[in-house]
mmCIF file of C-alpha atoms in Angstrom:
data_model
loop_
_atom_site.group_PDB
_atom_site.id
_atom_site.type_symbol
_atom_site.label_atom_id
_atom_site.label_comp_id
_atom_site.label_asym_id
_atom_site.label_seq_id
_atom_site.Cartn_x
_atom_site.Cartn_y
_atom_site.Cartn_z
ATOM 1 C CA UNK F 1 0.000 0.000 0.000
ATOM 2 C CA UNK F 2 1.428 3.402 -0.895
ATOM 3 C CA UNK F 3 2.370 5.741 1.896
ATOM 4 C CA UNK F 4 3.197 9.407 2.175
ATOM 5 C CA UNK F 5 6.939 8.786 2.329
ATOM 6 C CA UNK F 6 6.891 7.229 -1.142
ATOM 7 C CA UNK F 7 5.978 10.604 -2.620
ATOM 8 C CA UNK F 8 8.249 13.599 -2.960
ATOM 9 C CA UNK F 9 5.567 16.119 -2.004
ATOM 10 C CA UNK F 10 4.302 16.269 1.571
ATOM 11 C CA UNK F 11 0.591 15.908 2.193
ATOM 12 C CA UNK F 12 0.015 19.646 2.611
ATOM 13 C CA UNK F 13 1.619 20.267 -0.804
ATOM 14 C CA UNK F 14 -0.488 17.532 -2.392
ATOM 15 C CA UNK F 15 -3.630 19.094 -0.926
ATOM 16 C CA UNK F 16 -2.637 22.605 -2.020
ATOM 17 C CA UNK F 17 -1.745 21.490 -5.557
ATOM 18 C CA UNK F 18 -4.904 19.390 -5.802
ATOM 19 C CA UNK F 19 -6.986 22.423 -4.856
ATOM 20 C CA UNK F 20 -5.285 24.270 -7.695
ATOM 21 C CA UNK F 21 -6.368 21.494 -10.083
ATOM 22 C CA UNK F 22 -3.106 19.569 -10.482
ATOM 23 C CA UNK F 23 -4.307 16.193 -11.726
ATOM 24 C CA UNK F 24 -0.957 14.569 -10.856
ATOM 25 C CA UNK F 25 -1.392 15.492 -7.187
ATOM 26 C CA UNK F 26 -5.072 14.513 -7.220
ATOM 27 C CA UNK F 27 -4.020 11.100 -8.482
ATOM 28 C CA UNK F 28 -1.409 10.822 -5.719
ATOM 29 C CA UNK F 29 -4.009 11.675 -3.068
ATOM 30 C CA UNK F 30 -6.276 9.045 -4.558
ATOM 31 C CA UNK F 31 -3.530 6.401 -4.569
ATOM 32 C CA UNK F 32 -2.709 7.068 -0.926
ATOM 33 C CA UNK F 33 -6.264 6.986 0.427
ATOM 34 C CA UNK F 34 -8.264 4.844 -2.012
ATOM 35 C CA UNK F 35 -7.368 1.404 -0.571
ATOM 36 C CA UNK F 36 -8.705 2.221 2.919
ATOM 37 C CA UNK F 37 -11.714 4.112 1.582
ATOM 38 C CA UNK F 38 -12.582 1.248 -0.752
ATOM 39 C CA UNK F 39 -12.806 -1.046 2.275
ATOM 40 C CA UNK F 40 -15.208 1.424 3.900
ATOM 41 C CA UNK F 41 -17.320 1.408 0.736
ATOM 42 C CA UNK F 42 -17.394 -2.391 0.623
ATOM 43 C CA UNK F 43 -18.791 -2.522 4.170
ATOM 44 C CA UNK F 44 -21.748 -0.395 3.135
ATOM 45 C CA UNK F 45 -22.530 -2.315 -0.065
ATOM 46 C CA UNK F 46 -22.693 -5.945 1.020
ATOM 47 C CA UNK F 47 -19.251 -6.345 -0.556
ATOM 48 C CA UNK F 48 -20.696 -5.423 -3.952
ATOM 49 C CA UNK F 49 -17.616 -4.256 -5.867
ATOM 50 C CA UNK F 50 -19.563 -2.302 -8.483
ATOM 51 C CA UNK F 51 -21.540 -0.337 -5.903
ATOM 52 C CA UNK F 52 -18.371 0.246 -3.874
ATOM 53 C CA UNK F 53 -16.629 1.642 -6.973
ATOM 54 C CA UNK F 54 -19.580 3.962 -7.620
ATOM 55 C CA UNK F 55 -19.437 5.235 -4.053
ATOM 56 C CA UNK F 56 -15.658 5.689 -4.290
ATOM 57 C CA UNK F 57 -15.989 7.680 -7.486
ATOM 58 C CA UNK F 58 -18.749 9.904 -6.110
ATOM 59 C CA UNK F 59 -16.922 10.258 -2.806
ATOM 60 C CA UNK F 60 -13.616 11.308 -4.306
ATOM 61 C CA UNK F 61 -15.354 13.805 -6.578
ATOM 62 C CA UNK F 62 -16.796 15.340 -3.401
ATOM 63 C CA UNK F 63 -13.359 15.231 -1.756
ATOM 64 C CA UNK F 64 -11.774 17.146 -4.641
ATOM 65 C CA UNK F 65 -14.625 19.660 -4.789
ATOM 66 C CA UNK F 66 -14.368 20.327 -1.065
ATOM 67 C CA UNK F 67 -10.602 20.189 -0.511
ATOM 68 C CA UNK F 68 -10.574 23.932 0.049
ATOM 69 C CA UNK F 69 -12.742 23.351 3.134
ATOM 70 C CA UNK F 70 -10.192 21.110 4.875
ATOM 71 C CA UNK F 71 -8.815 23.151 7.811
ATOM 72 C CA UNK F 72 -5.830 21.010 8.914
ATOM 73 C CA UNK F 73 -7.270 20.796 12.428
ATOM 74 C CA UNK F 74 -7.744 17.037 12.322
ATOM 75 C CA UNK F 75 -6.764 13.953 10.415
ATOM 76 C CA UNK F 76 -7.013 14.314 6.656
ATOM 77 C CA UNK F 77 -7.792 10.610 6.401
ATOM 78 C CA UNK F 78 -10.634 11.062 8.909
ATOM 79 C CA UNK F 79 -11.949 13.995 6.869
ATOM 80 C CA UNK F 80 -11.957 11.860 3.709
ATOM 81 C CA UNK F 81 -13.526 8.924 5.577
ATOM 82 C CA UNK F 82 -16.366 11.171 6.726
ATOM 83 C CA UNK F 83 -17.072 12.239 3.146
ATOM 84 C CA UNK F 84 -16.917 8.637 1.891
ATOM 85 C CA UNK F 85 -19.156 7.433 4.747
ATOM 86 C CA UNK F 86 -21.743 10.134 4.081
ATOM 87 C CA UNK F 87 -21.630 9.327 0.369
ATOM 88 C CA UNK F 88 -22.171 5.638 1.166
ATOM 89 C CA UNK F 89 -25.097 6.398 3.494
ATOM 90 C CA UNK F 90 -26.687 8.577 0.841
ATOM 91 C CA UNK F 91 -26.135 5.879 -1.766
ATOM 92 C CA UNK F 92 -27.723 3.248 0.469
ATOM 93 C CA UNK F 93 -30.651 5.498 1.250
ATOM 94 C CA UNK F 94 -31.236 6.130 -2.442
ATOM 95 C CA UNK F 95 -30.719 2.533 -3.502
ATOM 96 C CA UNK F 96 -32.237 0.949 -0.375
ATOM 97 C CA UNK F 97 -29.409 -1.581 -0.098
ATOM 98 C CA UNK F 98 -28.806 -3.538 3.041
ATOM 99 C CA UNK F 99 -25.697 -2.714 5.015
ATOM 100 C CA UNK F 100 -22.848 -5.207 5.076
ATOM 101 C CA UNK F 101 -20.896 -6.253 8.112
ATOM 102 C CA UNK F 102 -17.541 -8.017 8.054
ATOM 103 C CA UNK F 103 -15.387 -10.128 10.325
ATOM 104 C CA UNK F 104 -14.292 -7.144 12.436
ATOM 105 C CA UNK F 105 -17.758 -6.997 13.985
ATOM 106 C CA UNK F 106 -17.131 -9.321 16.928
ATOM 107 C CA UNK F 107 -13.949 -7.540 17.904
ATOM 108 C CA UNK F 108 -15.509 -4.097 17.746
ATOM 109 C CA UNK F 109 -18.542 -4.640 19.944
ATOM 110 C CA UNK F 110 -17.498 -3.033 23.214
ATOM 111 C CA UNK F 111 -19.516 -3.342 26.384
ATOM 112 C CA UNK F 112 -18.453 -3.349 30.007
ATOM 113 C CA UNK F 113 -20.516 -6.417 30.704
ATOM 114 C CA UNK F 114 -20.722 -9.758 28.963
ATOM 115 C CA UNK F 115 -23.812 -9.950 26.817
ATOM 116 C CA UNK F 116 -25.386 -12.106 24.190
ATOM 117 C CA UNK F 117 -23.188 -10.647 21.437
ATOM 118 C CA UNK F 118 -20.143 -12.172 23.115
ATOM 119 C CA UNK F 119 -21.627 -15.641 22.745
ATOM 120 C CA UNK F 120 -22.653 -15.468 19.129
ATOM 121 C CA UNK F 121 -20.771 -16.764 16.138
ATOM 122 C CA UNK F 122 -19.740 -14.118 13.636
ATOM 123 C CA UNK F 123 -22.012 -15.412 10.870
ATOM 124 C CA UNK F 124 -24.979 -15.363 13.266
ATOM 125 C CA UNK F 125 -24.328 -11.740 14.194
ATOM 126 C CA UNK F 126 -23.952 -10.723 10.566
ATOM 127 C CA UNK F 127 -27.197 -12.470 9.697
ATOM 128 C CA UNK F 128 -29.046 -10.889 12.627
ATOM 129 C CA UNK F 129 -27.668 -7.394 12.021
ATOM 130 C CA UNK F 130 -29.018 -7.451 8.479
ATOM 131 C CA UNK F 131 -32.470 -8.040 10.026
ATOM 132 C CA UNK F 132 -32.315 -4.849 12.091
ATOM 133 C CA UNK F 133 -34.507 -1.941 10.999
ATOM 134 C CA UNK F 134 -32.545 0.511 8.771
ATOM 135 C CA UNK F 135 -32.171 3.180 11.475
ATOM 136 C CA UNK F 136 -30.815 0.697 13.994
ATOM 137 C CA UNK F 137 -28.489 -0.806 11.355
ATOM 138 C CA UNK F 138 -26.998 2.559 10.374
ATOM 139 C CA UNK F 139 -26.241 3.618 13.928
ATOM 140 C CA UNK F 140 -24.996 0.164 14.913
ATOM 141 C CA UNK F 141 -22.626 0.137 11.954
ATOM 142 C CA UNK F 142 -21.377 3.683 12.479
ATOM 143 C CA UNK F 143 -20.764 3.070 16.184
ATOM 144 C CA UNK F 144 -19.507 -0.514 16.114
ATOM 145 C CA UNK F 145 -17.871 -0.800 12.697
ATOM 146 C CA UNK F 146 -16.654 2.701 12.003
ATOM 147 C CA UNK F 147 -15.894 3.701 15.576
ATOM 148 C CA UNK F 148 -17.783 6.999 15.514
ATOM 149 C CA UNK F 149 -19.000 8.383 18.833
ATOM 150 C CA UNK F 150 -22.596 9.481 19.392
ATOM 151 C CA UNK F 151 -21.847 13.151 18.776
ATOM 152 C CA UNK F 152 -20.266 12.333 15.406
ATOM 153 C CA UNK F 153 -23.140 10.022 14.472
ATOM 154 C CA UNK F 154 -25.634 12.748 15.356
ATOM 155 C CA UNK F 155 -23.829 15.122 13.006
ATOM 156 C CA UNK F 156 -23.561 12.581 10.188
ATOM 157 C CA UNK F 157 -27.200 11.489 10.368
ATOM 158 C CA UNK F 158 -28.586 14.881 11.352
ATOM 159 C CA UNK F 159 -30.173 13.602 14.541
ATOM 160 C CA UNK F 160 -29.637 14.187 18.253
ATOM 161 C CA UNK F 161 -27.040 12.396 20.359
ATOM 162 C CA UNK F 162 -29.905 10.991 22.404
ATOM 163 C CA UNK F 163 -31.419 9.459 19.296
ATOM 164 C CA UNK F 164 -28.082 7.876 18.428
ATOM 165 C CA UNK F 165 -27.694 6.443 21.926
ATOM 166 C CA UNK F 166 -31.231 5.124 22.090
ATOM 167 C CA UNK F 167 -31.054 3.599 18.602
ATOM 168 C CA UNK F 168 -27.804 1.822 19.524
ATOM 169 C CA UNK F 169 -29.347 0.560 22.761
ATOM 170 C CA UNK F 170 -32.441 -0.622 20.881
ATOM 171 C CA UNK F 171 -30.326 -2.298 18.210
ATOM 172 C CA UNK F 172 -28.482 -4.284 20.885
ATOM 173 C CA UNK F 173 -31.782 -5.239 22.530
ATOM 174 C CA UNK F 174 -33.181 -6.282 19.154
ATOM 175 C CA UNK F 175 -30.087 -8.411 18.502
ATOM 176 C CA UNK F 176 -30.586 -10.114 21.873
ATOM 177 C CA UNK F 177 -34.238 -10.703 20.999
ATOM 178 C CA UNK F 178 -33.284 -12.191 17.623
ATOM 179 C CA UNK F 179 -30.731 -14.394 19.330
ATOM 180 C CA UNK F 180 -33.249 -15.735 21.833
ATOM 181 C CA UNK F 181 -35.664 -16.550 19.004
ATOM 182 C CA UNK F 182 -32.950 -18.445 17.109
ATOM 183 C CA UNK F 183 -31.699 -20.353 20.159
#
């Protein structure tokens, strides 16, 4: 995977030159960040490569159009990931696809107490998560898979933090309910 050190220009120069329309620097930015962002896209598209490519293309167009808005006060990769995630959510909403979950799911569920999710096999969780209502699924994925906090989720989905917290709580309860029915 390419890294920043493999390029002569530092990241700030690549951003500046990309803003000015330098296609060479835009390509370099793409090569650096596309592999990770493609994985994000795959998670939202049930590993559908064609849909993931569409999201990537739309997402990077938005990245290039909005580069001038990046303020260097946070991670550039995080800024791109936010744009790609929002593009994926919009794509899903418009296409009404189901959200995909991968093998990281079991390792990312974090609770202070042992619960039913700790006892489930990965394939069972994936199957059950796809049965969650769309609102629960989105928040569960953003919180568990993407690692966003409730404040960030509220901003992304244009809802309150309380809604994010309650939807996550309800999604976990629903997963427990689904588990009990399958047991």
